[in-house]
Amino acid sequence: MIPTLILFGLVFGRWWRAALAVAALGWPLLLVATGVLGVEPALAGASGLAVLNAAVGVVVHQSVLWLVRNHRRAPAAPPGT
């Protein structure tokens, strides 16, 4: 289940605010809908862990995005070097 949320963060990391909000609300709803958990206090913990796991994917996505943007902005080496 953890890799699912990390992958979700990786894929939707460009829209990180929406991705974290969906993880916080969608994951507990999915757990209740599939019968894994009932409506109980443990859902708050599940929501928190879902956000943390999705945040890992978002951070990786944003880091790669930052590296690519900085690489594109880097000046080209002068000819003859």
Tab-separated table of C-alpha atoms in Angstrom, residues 21-70:
chain	number	residue	atom	x	y	z
A	21	ALA	CA	-5.193	16.688	-0.470
A	22	VAL	CA	-6.428	13.725	-2.501
A	23	ALA	CA	-4.127	11.398	-0.559
A	24	ALA	CA	-5.394	12.781	2.749
A	25	LEU	CA	-9.052	12.385	1.826
A	26	GLY	CA	-9.074	9.642	-0.782
A	27	TRP	CA	-7.010	7.003	0.969
A	28	PRO	CA	-9.181	6.805	4.111
A	29	LEU	CA	-12.293	6.771	1.913
A	30	LEU	CA	-10.834	3.896	-0.073
A	31	LEU	CA	-10.047	1.991	3.118
A	32	VAL	CA	-13.613	2.440	4.382
A	33	ALA	CA	-15.185	1.616	1.002
A	34	THR	CA	-13.231	-1.636	0.686
A	35	GLY	CA	-13.946	-2.659	4.267
A	36	VAL	CA	-10.338	-2.610	5.446
A	37	LEU	CA	-11.187	-0.120	8.201
A	38	GLY	CA	-14.408	1.092	9.652
A	39	VAL	CA	-15.147	4.672	10.560
A	40	GLU	CA	-12.908	4.907	13.615
A	41	PRO	CA	-10.108	7.051	15.046
A	42	ALA	CA	-7.522	4.979	13.170
A	43	LEU	CA	-8.603	6.773	9.988
A	44	ALA	CA	-6.801	9.910	11.153
A	45	GLY	CA	-3.580	7.926	11.387
A	46	ALA	CA	-4.207	6.364	7.988
A	47	SER	CA	-4.748	9.811	6.533
A	48	GLY	CA	-1.525	11.108	8.053
A	49	LEU	CA	0.483	8.169	6.764
A	50	ALA	CA	-1.078	8.550	3.330
A	51	VAL	CA	0.027	12.186	3.190
A	52	LEU	CA	3.549	11.298	4.343
A	53	ASN	CA	3.920	8.556	1.745
A	54	ALA	CA	2.510	10.701	-1.051
A	55	ALA	CA	4.810	13.526	0.072
A	56	VAL	CA	7.825	11.270	-0.494
A	57	GLY	CA	6.768	10.837	-4.113
A	58	VAL	CA	6.050	14.549	-4.472
A	59	VAL	CA	9.489	15.474	-3.114
A	60	VAL	CA	11.190	13.108	-5.565
A	61	HIS	CA	9.109	14.488	-8.434
A	62	GLN	CA	9.815	18.101	-7.494
A	63	SER	CA	13.541	17.349	-7.055
A	64	VAL	CA	13.808	15.827	-10.518
A	65	LEU	CA	11.836	18.737	-11.946
A	66	TRP	CA	14.194	21.210	-10.251
A	67	LEU	CA	17.275	19.371	-11.576
A	68	VAL	CA	15.933	19.303	-15.134
A	69	ARG	CA	15.081	23.003	-15.043
A	70	ASN	CA	18.513	23.934	-13.707
